[in-house]
PDB file of C-alpha atoms and ligand atoms in Angstrom:
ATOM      1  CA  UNK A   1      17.107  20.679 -13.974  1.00  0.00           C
ATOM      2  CA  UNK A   2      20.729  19.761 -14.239  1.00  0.00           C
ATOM      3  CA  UNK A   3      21.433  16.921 -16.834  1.00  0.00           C
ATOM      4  CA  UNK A   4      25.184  14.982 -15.573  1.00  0.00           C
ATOM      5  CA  UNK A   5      26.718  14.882 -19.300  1.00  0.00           C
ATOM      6  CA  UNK A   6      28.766  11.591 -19.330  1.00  0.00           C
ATOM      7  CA  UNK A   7      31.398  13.702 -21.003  1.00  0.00           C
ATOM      8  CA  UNK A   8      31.191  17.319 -19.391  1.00  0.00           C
ATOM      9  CA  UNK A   9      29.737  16.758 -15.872  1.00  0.00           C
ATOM     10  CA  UNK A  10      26.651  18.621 -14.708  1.00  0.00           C
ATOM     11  CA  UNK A  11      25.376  21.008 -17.140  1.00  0.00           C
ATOM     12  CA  UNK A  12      22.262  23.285 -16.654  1.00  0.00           C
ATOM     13  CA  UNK A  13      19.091  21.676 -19.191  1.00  0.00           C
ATOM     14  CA  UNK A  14      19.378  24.959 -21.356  1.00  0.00           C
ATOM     15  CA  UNK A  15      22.553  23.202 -23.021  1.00  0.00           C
ATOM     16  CA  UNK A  16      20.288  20.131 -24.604  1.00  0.00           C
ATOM     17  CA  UNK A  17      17.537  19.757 -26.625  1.00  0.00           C
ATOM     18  CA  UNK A  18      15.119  17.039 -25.838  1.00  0.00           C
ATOM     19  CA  UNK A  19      14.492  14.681 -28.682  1.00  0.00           C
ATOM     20  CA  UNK A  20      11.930  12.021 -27.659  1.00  0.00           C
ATOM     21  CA  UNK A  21      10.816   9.052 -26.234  1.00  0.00           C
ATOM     22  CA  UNK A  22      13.597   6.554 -26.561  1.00  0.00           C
ATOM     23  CA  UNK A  23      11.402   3.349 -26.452  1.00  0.00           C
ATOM     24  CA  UNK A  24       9.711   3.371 -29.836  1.00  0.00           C
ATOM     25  CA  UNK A  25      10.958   0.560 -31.889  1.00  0.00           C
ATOM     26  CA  UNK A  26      10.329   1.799 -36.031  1.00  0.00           C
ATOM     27  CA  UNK A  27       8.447  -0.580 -37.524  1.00  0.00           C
ATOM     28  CA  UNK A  28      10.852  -2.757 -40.577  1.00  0.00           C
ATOM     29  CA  UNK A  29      11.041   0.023 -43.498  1.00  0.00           C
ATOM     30  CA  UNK A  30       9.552  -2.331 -45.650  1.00  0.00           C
ATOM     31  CA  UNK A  31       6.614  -2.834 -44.079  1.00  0.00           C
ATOM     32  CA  UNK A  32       3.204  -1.347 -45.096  1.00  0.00           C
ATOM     33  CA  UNK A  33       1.601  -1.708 -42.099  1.00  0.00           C
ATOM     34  CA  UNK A  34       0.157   1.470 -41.250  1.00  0.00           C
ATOM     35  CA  UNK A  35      -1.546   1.074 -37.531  1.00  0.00           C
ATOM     36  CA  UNK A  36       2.259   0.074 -36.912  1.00  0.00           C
ATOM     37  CA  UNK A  37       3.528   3.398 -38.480  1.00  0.00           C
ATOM     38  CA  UNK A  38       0.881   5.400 -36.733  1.00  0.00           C
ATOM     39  CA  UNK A  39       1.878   4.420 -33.265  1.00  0.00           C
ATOM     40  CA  UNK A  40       4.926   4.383 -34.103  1.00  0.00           C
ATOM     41  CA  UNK A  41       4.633   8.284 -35.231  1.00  0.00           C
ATOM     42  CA  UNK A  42       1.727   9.183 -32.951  1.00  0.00           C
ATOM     43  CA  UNK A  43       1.344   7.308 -29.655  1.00  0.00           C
ATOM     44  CA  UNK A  44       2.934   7.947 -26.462  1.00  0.00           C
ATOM     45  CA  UNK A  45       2.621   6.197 -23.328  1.00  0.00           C
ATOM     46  CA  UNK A  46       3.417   9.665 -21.297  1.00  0.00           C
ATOM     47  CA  UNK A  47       3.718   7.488 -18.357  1.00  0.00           C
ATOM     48  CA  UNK A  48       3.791   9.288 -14.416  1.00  0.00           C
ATOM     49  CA  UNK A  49       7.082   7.954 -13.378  1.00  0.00           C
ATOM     50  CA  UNK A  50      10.124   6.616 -15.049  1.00  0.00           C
ATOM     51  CA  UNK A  51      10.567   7.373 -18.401  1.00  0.00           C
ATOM     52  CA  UNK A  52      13.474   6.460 -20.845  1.00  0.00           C
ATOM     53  CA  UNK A  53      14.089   9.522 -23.817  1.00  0.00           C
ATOM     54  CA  UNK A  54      17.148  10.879 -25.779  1.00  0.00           C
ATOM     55  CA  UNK A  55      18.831  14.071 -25.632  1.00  0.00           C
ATOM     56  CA  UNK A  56      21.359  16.315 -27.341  1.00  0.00           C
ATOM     57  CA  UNK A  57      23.834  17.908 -25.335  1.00  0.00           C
ATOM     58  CA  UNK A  58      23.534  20.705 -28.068  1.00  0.00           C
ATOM     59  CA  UNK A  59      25.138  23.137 -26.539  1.00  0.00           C
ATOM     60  CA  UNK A  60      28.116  21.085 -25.218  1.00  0.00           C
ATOM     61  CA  UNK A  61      29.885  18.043 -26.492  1.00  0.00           C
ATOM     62  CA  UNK A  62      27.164  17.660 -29.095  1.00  0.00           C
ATOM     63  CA  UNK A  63      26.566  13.682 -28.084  1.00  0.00           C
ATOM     64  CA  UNK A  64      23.076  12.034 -28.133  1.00  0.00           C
ATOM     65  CA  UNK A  65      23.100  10.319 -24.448  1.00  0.00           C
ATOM     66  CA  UNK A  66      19.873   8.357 -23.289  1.00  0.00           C
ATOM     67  CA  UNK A  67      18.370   9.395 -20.056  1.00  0.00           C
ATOM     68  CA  UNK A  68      16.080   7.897 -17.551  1.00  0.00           C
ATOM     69  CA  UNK A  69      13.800  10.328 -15.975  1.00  0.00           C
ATOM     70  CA  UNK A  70      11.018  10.594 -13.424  1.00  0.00           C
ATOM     71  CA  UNK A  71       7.933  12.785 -15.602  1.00  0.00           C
ATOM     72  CA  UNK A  72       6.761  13.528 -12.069  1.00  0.00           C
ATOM     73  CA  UNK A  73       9.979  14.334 -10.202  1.00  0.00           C
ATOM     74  CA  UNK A  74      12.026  15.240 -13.049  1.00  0.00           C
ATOM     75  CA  UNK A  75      14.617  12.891 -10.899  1.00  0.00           C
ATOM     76  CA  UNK A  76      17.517  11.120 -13.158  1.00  0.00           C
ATOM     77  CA  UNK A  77      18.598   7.915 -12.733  1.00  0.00           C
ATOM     78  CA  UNK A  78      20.490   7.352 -15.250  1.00  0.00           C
ATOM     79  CA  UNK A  79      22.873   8.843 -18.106  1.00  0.00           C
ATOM     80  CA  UNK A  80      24.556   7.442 -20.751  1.00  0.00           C
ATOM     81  CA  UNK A  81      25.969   7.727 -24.300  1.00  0.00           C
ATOM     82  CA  UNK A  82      23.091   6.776 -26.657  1.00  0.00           C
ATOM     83  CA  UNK A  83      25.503   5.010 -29.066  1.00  0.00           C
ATOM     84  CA  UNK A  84      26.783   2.500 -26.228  1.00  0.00           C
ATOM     85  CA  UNK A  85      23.197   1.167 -26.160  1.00  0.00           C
ATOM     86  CA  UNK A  86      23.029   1.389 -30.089  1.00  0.00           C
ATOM     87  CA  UNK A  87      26.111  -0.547 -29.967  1.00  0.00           C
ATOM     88  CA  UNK A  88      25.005  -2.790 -27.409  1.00  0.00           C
ATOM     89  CA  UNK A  89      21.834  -3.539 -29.218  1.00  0.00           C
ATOM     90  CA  UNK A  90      24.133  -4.262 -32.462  1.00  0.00           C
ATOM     91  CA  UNK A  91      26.685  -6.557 -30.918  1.00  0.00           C
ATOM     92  CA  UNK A  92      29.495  -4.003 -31.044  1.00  0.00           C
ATOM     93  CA  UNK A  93      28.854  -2.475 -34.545  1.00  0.00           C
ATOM     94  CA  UNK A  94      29.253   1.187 -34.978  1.00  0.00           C
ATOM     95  CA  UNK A  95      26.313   3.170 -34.676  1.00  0.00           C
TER      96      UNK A  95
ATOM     97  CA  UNK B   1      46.612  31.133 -46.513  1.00  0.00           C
ATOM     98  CA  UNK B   2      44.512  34.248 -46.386  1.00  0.00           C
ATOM     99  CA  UNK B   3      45.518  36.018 -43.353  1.00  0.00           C
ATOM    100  CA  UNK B   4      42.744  36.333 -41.264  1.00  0.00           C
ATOM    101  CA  UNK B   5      41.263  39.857 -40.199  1.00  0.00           C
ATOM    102  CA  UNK B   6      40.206  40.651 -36.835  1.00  0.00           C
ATOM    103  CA  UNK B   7      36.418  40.567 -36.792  1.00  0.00           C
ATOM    104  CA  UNK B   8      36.411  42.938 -33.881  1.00  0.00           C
ATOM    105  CA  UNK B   9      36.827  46.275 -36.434  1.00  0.00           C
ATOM    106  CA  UNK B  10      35.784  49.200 -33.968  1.00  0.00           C
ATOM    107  CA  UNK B  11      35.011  47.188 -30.991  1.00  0.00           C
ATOM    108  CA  UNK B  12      38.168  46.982 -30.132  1.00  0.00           C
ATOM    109  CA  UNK B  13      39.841  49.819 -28.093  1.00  0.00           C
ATOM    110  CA  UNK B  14      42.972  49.016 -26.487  1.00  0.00           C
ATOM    111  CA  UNK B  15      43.371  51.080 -22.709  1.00  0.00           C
ATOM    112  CA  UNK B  16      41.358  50.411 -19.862  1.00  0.00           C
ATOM    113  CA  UNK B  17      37.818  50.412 -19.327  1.00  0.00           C
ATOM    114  CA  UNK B  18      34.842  50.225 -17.132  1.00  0.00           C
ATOM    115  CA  UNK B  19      35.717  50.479 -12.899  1.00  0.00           C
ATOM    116  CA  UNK B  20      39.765  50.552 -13.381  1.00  0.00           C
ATOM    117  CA  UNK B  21      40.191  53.515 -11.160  1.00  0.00           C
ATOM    118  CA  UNK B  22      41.305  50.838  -8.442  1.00  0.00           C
ATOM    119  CA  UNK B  23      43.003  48.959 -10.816  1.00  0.00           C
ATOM    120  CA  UNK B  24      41.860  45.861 -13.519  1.00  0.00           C
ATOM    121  CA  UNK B  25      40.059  42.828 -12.778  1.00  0.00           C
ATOM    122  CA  UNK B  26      41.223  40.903 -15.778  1.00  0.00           C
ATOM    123  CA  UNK B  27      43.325  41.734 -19.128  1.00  0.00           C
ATOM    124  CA  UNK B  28      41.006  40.611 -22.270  1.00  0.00           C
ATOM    125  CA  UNK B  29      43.343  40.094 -25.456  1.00  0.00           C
ATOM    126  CA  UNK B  30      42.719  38.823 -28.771  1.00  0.00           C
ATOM    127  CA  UNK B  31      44.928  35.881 -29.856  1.00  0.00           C
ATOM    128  CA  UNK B  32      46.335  36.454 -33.243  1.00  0.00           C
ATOM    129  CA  UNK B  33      48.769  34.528 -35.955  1.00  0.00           C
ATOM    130  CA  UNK B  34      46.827  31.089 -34.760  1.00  0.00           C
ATOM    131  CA  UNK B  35      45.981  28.287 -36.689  1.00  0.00           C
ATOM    132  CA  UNK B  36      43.166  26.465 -34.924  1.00  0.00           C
ATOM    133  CA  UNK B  37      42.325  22.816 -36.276  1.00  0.00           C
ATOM    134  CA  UNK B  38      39.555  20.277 -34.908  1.00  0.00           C
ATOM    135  CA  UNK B  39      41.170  16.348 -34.737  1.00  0.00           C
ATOM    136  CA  UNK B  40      38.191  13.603 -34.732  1.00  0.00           C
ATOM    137  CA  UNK B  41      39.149  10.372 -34.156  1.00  0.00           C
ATOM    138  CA  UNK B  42      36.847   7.266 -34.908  1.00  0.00           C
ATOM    139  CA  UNK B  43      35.864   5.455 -32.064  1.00  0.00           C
ATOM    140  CA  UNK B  44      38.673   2.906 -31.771  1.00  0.00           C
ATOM    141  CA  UNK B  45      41.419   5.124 -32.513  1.00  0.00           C
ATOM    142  CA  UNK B  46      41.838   7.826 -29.653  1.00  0.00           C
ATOM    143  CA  UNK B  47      44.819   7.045 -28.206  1.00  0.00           C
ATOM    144  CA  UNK B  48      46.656   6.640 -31.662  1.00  0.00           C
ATOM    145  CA  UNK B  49      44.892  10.519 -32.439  1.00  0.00           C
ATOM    146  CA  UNK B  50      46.535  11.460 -29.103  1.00  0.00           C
ATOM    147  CA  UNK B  51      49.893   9.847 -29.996  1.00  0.00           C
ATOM    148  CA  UNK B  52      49.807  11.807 -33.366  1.00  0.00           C
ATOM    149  CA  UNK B  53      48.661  14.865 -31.840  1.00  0.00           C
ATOM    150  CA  UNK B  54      52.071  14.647 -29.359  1.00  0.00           C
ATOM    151  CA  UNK B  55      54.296  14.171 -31.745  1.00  0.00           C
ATOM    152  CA  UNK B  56      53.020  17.173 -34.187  1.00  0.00           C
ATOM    153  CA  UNK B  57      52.704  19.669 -30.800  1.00  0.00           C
ATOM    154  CA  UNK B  58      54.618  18.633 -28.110  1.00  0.00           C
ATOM    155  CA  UNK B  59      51.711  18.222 -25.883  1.00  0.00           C
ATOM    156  CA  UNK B  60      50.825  14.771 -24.731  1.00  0.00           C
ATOM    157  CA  UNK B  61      47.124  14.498 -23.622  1.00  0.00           C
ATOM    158  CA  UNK B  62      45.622  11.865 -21.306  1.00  0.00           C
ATOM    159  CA  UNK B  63      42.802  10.119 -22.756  1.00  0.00           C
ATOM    160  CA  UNK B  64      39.915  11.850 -20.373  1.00  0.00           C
ATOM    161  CA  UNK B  65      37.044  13.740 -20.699  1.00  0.00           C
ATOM    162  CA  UNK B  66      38.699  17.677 -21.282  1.00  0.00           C
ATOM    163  CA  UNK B  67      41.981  16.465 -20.880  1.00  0.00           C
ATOM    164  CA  UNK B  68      44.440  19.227 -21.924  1.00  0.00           C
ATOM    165  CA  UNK B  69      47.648  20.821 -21.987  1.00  0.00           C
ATOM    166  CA  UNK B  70      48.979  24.176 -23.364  1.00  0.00           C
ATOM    167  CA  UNK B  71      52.651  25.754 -23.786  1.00  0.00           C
ATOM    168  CA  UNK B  72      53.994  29.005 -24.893  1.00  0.00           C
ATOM    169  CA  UNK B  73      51.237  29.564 -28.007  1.00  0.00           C
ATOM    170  CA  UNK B  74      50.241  25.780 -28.401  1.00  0.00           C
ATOM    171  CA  UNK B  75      47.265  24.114 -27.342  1.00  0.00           C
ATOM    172  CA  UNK B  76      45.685  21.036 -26.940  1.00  0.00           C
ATOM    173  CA  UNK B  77      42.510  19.962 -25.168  1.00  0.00           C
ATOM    174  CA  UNK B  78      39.483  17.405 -25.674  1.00  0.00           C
ATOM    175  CA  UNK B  79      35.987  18.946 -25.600  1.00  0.00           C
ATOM    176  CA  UNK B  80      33.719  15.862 -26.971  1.00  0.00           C
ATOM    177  CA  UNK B  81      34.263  12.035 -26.857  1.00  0.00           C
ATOM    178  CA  UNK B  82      37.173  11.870 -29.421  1.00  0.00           C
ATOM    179  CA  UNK B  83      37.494  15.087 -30.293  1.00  0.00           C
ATOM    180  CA  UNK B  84      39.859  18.035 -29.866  1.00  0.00           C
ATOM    181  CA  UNK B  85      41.178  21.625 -30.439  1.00  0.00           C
ATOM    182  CA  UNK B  86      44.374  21.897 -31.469  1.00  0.00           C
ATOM    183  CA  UNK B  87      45.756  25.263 -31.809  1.00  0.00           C
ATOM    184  CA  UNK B  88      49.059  26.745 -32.449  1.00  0.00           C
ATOM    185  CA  UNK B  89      51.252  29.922 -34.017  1.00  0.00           C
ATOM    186  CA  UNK B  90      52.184  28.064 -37.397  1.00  0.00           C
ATOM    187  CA  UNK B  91      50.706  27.954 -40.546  1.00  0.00           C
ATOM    188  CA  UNK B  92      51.140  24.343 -41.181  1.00  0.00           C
ATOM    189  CA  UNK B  93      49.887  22.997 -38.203  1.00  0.00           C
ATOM    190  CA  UNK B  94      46.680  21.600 -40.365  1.00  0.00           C
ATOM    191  CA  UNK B  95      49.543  20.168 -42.909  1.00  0.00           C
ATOM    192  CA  UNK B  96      51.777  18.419 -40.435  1.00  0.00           C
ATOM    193  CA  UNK B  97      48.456  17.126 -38.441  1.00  0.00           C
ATOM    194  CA  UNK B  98      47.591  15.710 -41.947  1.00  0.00           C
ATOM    195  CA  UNK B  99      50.429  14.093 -42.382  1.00  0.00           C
ATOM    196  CA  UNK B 100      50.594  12.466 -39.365  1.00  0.00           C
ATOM    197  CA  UNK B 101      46.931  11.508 -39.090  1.00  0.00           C
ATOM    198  CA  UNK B 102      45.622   9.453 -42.296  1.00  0.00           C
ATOM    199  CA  UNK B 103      41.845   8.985 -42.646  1.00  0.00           C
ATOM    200  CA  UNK B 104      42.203   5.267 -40.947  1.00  0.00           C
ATOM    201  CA  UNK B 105      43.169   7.209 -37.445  1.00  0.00           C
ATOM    202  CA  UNK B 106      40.744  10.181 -38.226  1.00  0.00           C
ATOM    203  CA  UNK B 107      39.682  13.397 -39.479  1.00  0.00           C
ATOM    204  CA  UNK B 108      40.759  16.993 -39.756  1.00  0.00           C
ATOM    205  CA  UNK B 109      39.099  20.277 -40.203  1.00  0.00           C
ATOM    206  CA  UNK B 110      40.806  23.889 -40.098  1.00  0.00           C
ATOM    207  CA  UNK B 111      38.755  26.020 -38.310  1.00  0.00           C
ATOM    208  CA  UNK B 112      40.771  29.024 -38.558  1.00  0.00           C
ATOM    209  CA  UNK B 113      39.015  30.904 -39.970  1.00  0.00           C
ATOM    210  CA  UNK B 114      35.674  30.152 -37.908  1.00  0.00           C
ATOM    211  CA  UNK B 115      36.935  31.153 -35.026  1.00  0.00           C
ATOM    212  CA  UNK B 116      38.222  33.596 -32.753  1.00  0.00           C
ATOM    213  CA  UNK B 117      40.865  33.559 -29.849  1.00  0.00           C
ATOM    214  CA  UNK B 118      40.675  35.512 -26.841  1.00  0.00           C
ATOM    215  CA  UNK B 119      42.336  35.737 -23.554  1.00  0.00           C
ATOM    216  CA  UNK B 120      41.072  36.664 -20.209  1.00  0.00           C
ATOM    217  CA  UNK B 121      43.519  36.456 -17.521  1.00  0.00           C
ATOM    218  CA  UNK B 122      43.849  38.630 -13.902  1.00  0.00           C
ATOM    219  CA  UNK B 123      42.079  37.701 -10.493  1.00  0.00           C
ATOM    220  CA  UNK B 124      38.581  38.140 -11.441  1.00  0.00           C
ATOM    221  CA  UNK B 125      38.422  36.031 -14.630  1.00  0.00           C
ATOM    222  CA  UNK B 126      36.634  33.008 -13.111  1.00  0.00           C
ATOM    223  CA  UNK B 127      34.176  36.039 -11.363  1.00  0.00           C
ATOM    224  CA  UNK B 128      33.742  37.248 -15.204  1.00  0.00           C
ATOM    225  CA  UNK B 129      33.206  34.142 -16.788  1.00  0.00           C
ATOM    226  CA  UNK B 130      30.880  32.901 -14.501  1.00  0.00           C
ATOM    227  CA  UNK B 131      28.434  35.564 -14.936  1.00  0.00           C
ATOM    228  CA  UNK B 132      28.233  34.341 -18.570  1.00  0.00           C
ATOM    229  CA  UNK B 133      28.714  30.302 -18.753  1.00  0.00           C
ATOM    230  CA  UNK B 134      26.696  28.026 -16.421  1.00  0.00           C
ATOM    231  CA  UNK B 135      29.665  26.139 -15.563  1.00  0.00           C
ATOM    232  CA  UNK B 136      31.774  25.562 -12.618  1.00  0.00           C
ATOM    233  CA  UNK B 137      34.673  27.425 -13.221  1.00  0.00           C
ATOM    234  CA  UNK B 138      36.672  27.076  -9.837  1.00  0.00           C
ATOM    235  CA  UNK B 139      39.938  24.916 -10.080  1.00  0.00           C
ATOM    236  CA  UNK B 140      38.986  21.835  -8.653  1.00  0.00           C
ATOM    237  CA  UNK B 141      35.913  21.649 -10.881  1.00  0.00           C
ATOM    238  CA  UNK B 142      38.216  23.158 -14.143  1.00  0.00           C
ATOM    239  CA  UNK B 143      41.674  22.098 -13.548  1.00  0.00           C
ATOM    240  CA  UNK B 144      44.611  23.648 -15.311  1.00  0.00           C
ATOM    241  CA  UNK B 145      44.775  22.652 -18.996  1.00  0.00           C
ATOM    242  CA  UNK B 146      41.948  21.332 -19.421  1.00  0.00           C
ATOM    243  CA  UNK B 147      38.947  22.154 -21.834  1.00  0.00           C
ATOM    244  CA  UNK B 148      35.213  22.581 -21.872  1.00  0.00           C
ATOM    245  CA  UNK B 149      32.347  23.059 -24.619  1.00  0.00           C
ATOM    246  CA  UNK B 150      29.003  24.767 -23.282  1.00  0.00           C
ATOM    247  CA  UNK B 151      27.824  28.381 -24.297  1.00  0.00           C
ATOM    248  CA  UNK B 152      26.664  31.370 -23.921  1.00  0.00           C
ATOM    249  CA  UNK B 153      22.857  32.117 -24.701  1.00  0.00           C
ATOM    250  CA  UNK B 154      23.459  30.760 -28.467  1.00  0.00           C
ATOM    251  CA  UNK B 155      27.297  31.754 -28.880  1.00  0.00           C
ATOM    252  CA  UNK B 156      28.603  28.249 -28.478  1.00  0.00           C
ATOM    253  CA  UNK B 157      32.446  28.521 -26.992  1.00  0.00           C
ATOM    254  CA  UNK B 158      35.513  26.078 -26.123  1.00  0.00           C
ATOM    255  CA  UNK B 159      37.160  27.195 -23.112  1.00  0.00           C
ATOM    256  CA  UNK B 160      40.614  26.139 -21.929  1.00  0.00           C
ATOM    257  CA  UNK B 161      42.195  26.942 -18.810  1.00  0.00           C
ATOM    258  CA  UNK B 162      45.739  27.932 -19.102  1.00  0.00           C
ATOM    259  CA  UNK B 163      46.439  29.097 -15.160  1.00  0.00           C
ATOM    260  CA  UNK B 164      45.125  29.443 -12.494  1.00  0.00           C
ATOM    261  CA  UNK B 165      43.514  32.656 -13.455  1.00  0.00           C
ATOM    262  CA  UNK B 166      44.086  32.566 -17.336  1.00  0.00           C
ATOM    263  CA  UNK B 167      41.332  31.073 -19.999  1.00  0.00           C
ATOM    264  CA  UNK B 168      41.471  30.684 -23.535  1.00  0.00           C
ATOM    265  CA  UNK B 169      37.472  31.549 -25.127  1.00  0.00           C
ATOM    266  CA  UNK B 170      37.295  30.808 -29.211  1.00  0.00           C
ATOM    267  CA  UNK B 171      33.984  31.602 -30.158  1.00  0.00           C
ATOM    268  CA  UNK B 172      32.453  31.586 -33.645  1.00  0.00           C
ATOM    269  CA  UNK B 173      33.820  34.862 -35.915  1.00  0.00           C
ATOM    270  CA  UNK B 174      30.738  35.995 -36.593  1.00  0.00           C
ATOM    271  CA  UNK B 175      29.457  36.323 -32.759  1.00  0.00           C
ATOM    272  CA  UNK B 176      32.622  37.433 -31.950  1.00  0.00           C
ATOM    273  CA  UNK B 177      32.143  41.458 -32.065  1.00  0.00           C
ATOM    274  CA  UNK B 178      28.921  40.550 -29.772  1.00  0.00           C
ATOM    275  CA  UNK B 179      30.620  38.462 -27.868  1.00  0.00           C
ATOM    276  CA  UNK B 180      33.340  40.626 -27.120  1.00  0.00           C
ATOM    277  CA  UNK B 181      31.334  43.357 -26.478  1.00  0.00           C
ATOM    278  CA  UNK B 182      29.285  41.130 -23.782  1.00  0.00           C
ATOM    279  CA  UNK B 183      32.459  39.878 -22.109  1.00  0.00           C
ATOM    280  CA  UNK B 184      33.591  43.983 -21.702  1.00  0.00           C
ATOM    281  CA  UNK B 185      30.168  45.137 -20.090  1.00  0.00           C
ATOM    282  CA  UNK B 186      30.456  41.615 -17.630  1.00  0.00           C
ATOM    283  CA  UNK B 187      33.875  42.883 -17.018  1.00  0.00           C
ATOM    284  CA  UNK B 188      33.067  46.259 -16.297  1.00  0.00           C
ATOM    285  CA  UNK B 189      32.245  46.184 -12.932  1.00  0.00           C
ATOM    286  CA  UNK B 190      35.622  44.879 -11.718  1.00  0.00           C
ATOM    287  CA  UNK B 191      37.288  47.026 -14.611  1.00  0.00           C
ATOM    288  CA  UNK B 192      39.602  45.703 -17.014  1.00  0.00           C
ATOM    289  CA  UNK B 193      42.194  46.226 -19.513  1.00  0.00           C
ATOM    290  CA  UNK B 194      42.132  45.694 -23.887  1.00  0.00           C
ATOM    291  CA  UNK B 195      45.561  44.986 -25.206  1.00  0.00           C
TER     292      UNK B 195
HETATM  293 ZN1   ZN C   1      28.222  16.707 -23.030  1.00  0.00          ZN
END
């Protein structure tokens, strides 16, 4: 699988670590609602088909990116800079 | 400043090796007297990083992903979003980069003494290198000057290209005996030369 780094291009999948399913929203830290925390910690959709999940390009620029992959085809669609969409989601902020 | 010792000790023996009956593939040296400093910037401030960065060096530097440029001994080249080697023969190249870079425009770190230097150059270097990084390293993939981060197995390296057929490696000092040592037996084949 070859991962297109917004930074440094096409790299082979050995340079980056996979680090999870990018849809969970963590419940408020406050909040002792523990079915919440469990899915939060636990569940996973593991759907057949499009699938939205950070990586690390550990063994290259060192950014987190967000990636949209097919779990059947292992087909990407998309690539980006996981702090964008932080800052996106934050109106700007820094991540 | 402690000067720093080669941390090649008995792996390095100068003369040729491997197949240089027919003559050498590539010349492998070890690039010494450097100071080598990392330059963050924060997110807003990359052009006014590359603006210091000019005026300490010489070297102006587009604002694009592995932009680079190198002269004589200096370097300069980006190898993450905002961040970039900068490496020279002068002892206060961390000071003057200091000086010209306050914490508002971002951050500095002397790696100098975490790394090592060394130069391939001859026809076969992008034949070498390739045997060892999964990267493209043909000329219109890996233009002149410019810089890339990726590694080999676990030995994480920052590459620049100086010519067409010259490239800068700085790996981590405490790889770097292994490393070097990897990079002669890839070499062998097309023999090369220690200097
Ligand atoms: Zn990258």
């Amino acid at each position: 699988m070859i991962i297109k780094c917004p930074y440094c291009g096409p790299r082979d999948v050995i340079e980056f670590t996979y680090q999870g399913d990018a849809t969970r929203q963590r419940p408020d830290p406050a909040s002792s609602d523990q079915a919440a925390w469990s899915a939060y910690v636990y569940d996973r959709a593991n759907p057949m088909g499009s699938h939205r999940e950070f990586w690390l390009h550990s063994g290259g620029c060192r950014q987190h990116l967000i990636i949209t992959r097919d779990m059947a085809t292992h087909v990407i669609s998309s690539v980006g800079f996981a702090r964008d969409a932080v800052a996106s989601v934050k109106g700007g902020e820094h991540p | 400043m402690a000067e720093p010792l080669s941390p090649l000790g008995h792996a390095f023996i100068t003369g040729d090796h491997g197949n240089s009956a027919g003559g050498v593939g590539i010349a492998i040296t070890e690039r010494k007297n450097l100071s080598i400093v990392q330059v963050t910037a924060w997110r807003e401030t990359v052009p006014a990083i590359l603006t210091a960065i000019s005026n300490v060096t010489g070297l102006s530097v587009p604002d694009k992903p592995g932009a680079g440029r190198s002269a004589g001994e200096k370097s300069v080249f980006g190898f993450a979003p905002g961040r970039y080697f900068v490496v020279a023969q002068a002892s206060d190249l961390e000071d003057r980069l200091r000086k010209a870079i306050p914490l508002e425009t971002g951050t500095i770190i002397d790696l100098t003494h975490g790394r090592m230097a060394i130069r391939v150059k001859g026809p076969w270097s992008e034949w070498v290198l390739s045997k060892l990084f999964a990267i493209d390293f043909s000329e219109h993939a890996f233009p002149v000057g410019f810089g890339r981060a990726t590694l080999h197995h676990d030995i994480h390296t920052n590459i620049q290209r100086i010519d067409e057929e010259t490239f800068d490696l700085y790996v981590f000092r405490t790889f770097a005996r292994s490393f070097w040592q990897t990079l002669g037996h890839a070499a062998a084949e097309v023999g090369y030369h220690v200097q």
